[in-house]
Coordinates of C-alpha atoms in Angstrom, one line a residue:
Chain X
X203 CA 0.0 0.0 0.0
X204 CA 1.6 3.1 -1.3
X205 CA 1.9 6.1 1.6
X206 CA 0.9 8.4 -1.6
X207 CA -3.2 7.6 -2.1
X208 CA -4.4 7.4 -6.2
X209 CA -7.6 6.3 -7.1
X210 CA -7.1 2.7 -8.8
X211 CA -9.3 4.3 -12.0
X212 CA -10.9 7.0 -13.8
X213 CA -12.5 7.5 -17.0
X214 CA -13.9 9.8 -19.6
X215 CA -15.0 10.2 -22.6
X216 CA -13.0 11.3 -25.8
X217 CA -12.7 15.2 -25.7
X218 CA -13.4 15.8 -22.1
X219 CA -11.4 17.0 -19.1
X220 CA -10.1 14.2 -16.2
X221 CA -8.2 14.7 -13.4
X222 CA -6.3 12.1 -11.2
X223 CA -5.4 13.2 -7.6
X224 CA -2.9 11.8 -5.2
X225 CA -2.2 12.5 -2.1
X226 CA -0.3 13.0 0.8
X227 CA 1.4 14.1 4.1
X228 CA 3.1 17.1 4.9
X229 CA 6.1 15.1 5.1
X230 CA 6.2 14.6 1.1
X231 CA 4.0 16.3 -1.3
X232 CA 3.5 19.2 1.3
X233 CA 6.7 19.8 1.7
X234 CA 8.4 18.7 -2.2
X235 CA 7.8 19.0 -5.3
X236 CA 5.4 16.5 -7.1
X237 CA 6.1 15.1 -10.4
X238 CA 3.9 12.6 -12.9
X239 CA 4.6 9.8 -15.0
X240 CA 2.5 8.2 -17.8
X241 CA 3.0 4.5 -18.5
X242 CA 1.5 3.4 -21.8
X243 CA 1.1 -0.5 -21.9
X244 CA 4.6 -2.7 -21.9
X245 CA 6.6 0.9 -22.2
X246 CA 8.9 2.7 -19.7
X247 CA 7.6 5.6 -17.7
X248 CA 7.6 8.6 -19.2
X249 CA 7.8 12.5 -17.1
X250 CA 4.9 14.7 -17.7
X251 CA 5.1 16.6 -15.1
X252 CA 7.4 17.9 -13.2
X253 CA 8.1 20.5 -9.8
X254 CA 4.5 20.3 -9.8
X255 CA 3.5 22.3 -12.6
X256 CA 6.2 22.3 -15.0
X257 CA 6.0 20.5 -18.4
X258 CA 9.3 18.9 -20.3
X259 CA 9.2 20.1 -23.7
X260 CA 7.4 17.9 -26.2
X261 CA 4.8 17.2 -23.5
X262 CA 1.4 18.6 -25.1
X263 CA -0.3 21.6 -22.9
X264 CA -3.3 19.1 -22.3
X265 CA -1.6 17.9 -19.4
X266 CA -1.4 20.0 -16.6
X267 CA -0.4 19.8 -12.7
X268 CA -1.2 21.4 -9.8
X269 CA -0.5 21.2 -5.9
X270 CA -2.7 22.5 -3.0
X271 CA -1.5 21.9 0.3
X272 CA -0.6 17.7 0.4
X273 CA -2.5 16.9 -2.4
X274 CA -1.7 16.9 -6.3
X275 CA -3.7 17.0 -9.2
X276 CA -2.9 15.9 -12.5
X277 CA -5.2 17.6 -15.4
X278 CA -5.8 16.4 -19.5
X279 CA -8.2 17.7 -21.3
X280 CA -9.2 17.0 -25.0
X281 CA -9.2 13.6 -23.8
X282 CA -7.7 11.0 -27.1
X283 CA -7.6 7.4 -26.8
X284 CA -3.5 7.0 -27.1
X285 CA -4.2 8.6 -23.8
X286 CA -5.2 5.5 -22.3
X287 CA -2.4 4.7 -19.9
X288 CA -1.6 4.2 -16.0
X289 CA -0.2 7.7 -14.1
X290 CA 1.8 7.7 -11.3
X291 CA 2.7 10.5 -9.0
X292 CA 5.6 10.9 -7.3
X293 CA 7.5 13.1 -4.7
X294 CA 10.7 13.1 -2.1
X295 CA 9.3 12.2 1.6
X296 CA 11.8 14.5 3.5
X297 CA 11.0 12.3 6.8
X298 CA 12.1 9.3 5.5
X299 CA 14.3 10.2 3.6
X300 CA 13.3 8.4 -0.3
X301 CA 11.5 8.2 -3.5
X302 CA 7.7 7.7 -3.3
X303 CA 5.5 6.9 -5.9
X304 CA 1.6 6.5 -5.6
X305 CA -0.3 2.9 -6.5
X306 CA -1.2 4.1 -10.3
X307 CA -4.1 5.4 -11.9
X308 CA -5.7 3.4 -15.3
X309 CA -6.9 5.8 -17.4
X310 CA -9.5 4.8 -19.5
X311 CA -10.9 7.0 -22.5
X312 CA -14.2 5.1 -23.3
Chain C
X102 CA 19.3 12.1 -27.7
X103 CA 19.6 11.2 -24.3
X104 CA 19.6 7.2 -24.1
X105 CA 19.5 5.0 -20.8
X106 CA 20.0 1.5 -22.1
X107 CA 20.1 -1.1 -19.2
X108 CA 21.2 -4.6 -19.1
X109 CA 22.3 -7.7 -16.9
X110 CA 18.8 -8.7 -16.2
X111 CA 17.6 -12.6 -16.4
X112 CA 16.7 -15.5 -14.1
X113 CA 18.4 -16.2 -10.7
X114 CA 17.9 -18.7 -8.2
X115 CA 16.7 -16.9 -4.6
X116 CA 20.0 -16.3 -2.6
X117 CA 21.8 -15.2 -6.2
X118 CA 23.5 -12.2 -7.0
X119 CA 23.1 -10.0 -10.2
X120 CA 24.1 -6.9 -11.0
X121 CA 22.5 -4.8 -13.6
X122 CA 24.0 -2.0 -15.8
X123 CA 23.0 1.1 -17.5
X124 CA 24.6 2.5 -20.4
X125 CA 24.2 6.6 -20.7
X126 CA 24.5 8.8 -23.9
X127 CA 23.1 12.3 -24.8
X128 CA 23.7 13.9 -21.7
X129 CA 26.5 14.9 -19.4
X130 CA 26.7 11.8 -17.6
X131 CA 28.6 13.2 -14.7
X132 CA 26.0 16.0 -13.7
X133 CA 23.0 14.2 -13.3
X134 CA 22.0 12.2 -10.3
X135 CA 20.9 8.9 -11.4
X136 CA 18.1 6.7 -10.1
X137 CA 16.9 2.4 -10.3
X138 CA 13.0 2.3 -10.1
X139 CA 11.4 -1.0 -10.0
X140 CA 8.1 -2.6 -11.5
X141 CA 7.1 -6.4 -10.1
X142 CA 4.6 -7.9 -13.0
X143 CA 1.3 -6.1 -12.6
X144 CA 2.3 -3.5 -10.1
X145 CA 3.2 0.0 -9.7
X146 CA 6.5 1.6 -9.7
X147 CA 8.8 1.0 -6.8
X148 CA 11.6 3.6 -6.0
X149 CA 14.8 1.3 -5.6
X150 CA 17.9 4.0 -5.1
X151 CA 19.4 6.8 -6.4
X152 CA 23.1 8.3 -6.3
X153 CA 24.5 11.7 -6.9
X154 CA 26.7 13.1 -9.5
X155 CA 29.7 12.0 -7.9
X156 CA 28.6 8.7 -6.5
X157 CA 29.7 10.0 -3.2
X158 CA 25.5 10.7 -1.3
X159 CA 23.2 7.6 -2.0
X160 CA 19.6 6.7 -0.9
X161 CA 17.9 3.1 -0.5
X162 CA 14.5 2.1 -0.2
X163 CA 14.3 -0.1 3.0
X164 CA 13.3 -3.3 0.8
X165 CA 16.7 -3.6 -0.7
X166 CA 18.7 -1.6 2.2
X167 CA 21.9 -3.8 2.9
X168 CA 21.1 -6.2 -0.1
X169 CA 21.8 -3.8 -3.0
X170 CA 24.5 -1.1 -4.4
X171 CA 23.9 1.4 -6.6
X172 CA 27.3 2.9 -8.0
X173 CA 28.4 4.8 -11.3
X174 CA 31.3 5.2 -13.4
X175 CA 31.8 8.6 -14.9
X176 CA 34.2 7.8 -17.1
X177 CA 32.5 4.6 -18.6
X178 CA 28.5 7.2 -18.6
X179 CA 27.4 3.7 -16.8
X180 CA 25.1 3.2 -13.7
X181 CA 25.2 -0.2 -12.1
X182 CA 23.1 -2.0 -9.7
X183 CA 24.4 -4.7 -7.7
X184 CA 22.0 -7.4 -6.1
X185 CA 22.8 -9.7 -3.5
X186 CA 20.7 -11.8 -1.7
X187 CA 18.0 -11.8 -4.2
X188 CA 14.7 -12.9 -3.1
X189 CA 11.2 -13.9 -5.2
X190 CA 10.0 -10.4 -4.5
X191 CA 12.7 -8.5 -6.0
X192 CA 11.3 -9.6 -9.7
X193 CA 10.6 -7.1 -11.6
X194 CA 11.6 -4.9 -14.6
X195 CA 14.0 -2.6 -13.8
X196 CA 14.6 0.7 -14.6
X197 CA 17.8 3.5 -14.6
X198 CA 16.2 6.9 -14.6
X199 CA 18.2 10.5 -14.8
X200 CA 17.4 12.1 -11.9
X201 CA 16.4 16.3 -11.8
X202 CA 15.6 18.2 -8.7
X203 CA 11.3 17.5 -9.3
X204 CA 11.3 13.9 -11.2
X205 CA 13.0 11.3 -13.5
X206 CA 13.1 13.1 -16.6
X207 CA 14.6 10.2 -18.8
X208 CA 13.9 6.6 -18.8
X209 CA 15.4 3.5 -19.7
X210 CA 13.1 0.8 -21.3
X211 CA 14.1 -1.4 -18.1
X212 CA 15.4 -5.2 -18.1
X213 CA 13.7 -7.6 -16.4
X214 CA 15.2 -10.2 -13.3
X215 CA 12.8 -12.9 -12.0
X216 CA 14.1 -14.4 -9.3
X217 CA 12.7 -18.3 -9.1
X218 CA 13.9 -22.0 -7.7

């Protein structure tokens, strides 16, 4: 059981907006930055997001990221179905002093 | 490009050791941190170890704490992994990631190890 809480699934239509949340303690996202993966099936993560808001170049400006407090939210809107993937979140815990990831999120575009 | 290719993976018997390398192009090898993340089949990503630029500060997740080492090679741009003790539930695919201050911005397609009697 992962310390950083993702729901197991979401979905949405093609076009539409989702968000996946994750979230935490004060210890790790309230305190560090946040960053998101996005695993499309039998490929490597790749970095959507990253210091919580910021997006590498390449990455599409449908995906967004957000932090409030110890919670994250990861945003894509103009939902596609190549979009269809698992998400992860992940952030430094400054208490214990390593890498956290959240349990995933399956994305479904129906 | 940068390129993380990683290798050394493959089936060991539990009690084995194995260590797994990752070969680094594209970049400046020697001013990244550099990071192993984990996936067992069906799960979600598991944060292994990371090491700084010098291979001097390092960071273990307590699963693998006193089992493996991470080290690097600047002058080879190679990240290694070595894994003693290996046990069923250290199978997985495994990843070398470049590590920036707010994520793993660069990947590695991962090599799996499946540890089994």
């Amino acid at each position: 059981q992962s310390v950083l809480t993702q729901p197991p699934s979401v979905s949405a239509a093609p076009g539409q907006k989702v968000t996946i949340s994750c979230s935490g303690s004060s210890s790790n996202i309230g305190n560090n930055y946040v960053s998101w993966y996005q695993q499309l099936p039998g490929t490597a993560p790749k970095l959507l997001i990253y210091d919580n808001s910021k997006r590498p170049s390449g990455i599409p400006d449908r995906f967004s990221g957000s932090k409030s407090g110890t919670s994250a939210t990861l945003g894509i809107t103009g939902l596609q179905t190549g979009d269809e993937a698992d998400y992860y979140c992940g952030t430094w815990d400054s208490s214990l002093s390593v890498v956290m990831f959240g349990g995933g999120t399956k994305l479904t575009v129906l | 490009q940068v390129q993380l290719v990683e290798s050394g993976g493959g089936l060991v018997k539990p009690g084995e050791s194995l260590t797994l390398s990752c070969a680094a192009s594209g970049f400046t090898f020697s001013d990244y941190y550099m990071s192993w993340i984990r996936q067992a089949p069906g799960k979600g990503l598991e944060w292994v170890s990371y090491i700084g630029s010098s291979g001097t500060y390092t960071r273990y997740a307590d699963s693998v704490k006193g089992r493996f080492t991470i080290s690097r090679d600047n002058a080879k741009n190679s990240l290694y992994l070595q894994m003693n003790s290996l046990r069923a539930e250290d199978t997985a695919v495994y990843y070398c990631a470049r590590r920036i201050e707010g994520g793993d911005d660069y990947w590695g397609q991962g090599t799996l190890v499946t540890v089994s009697s």
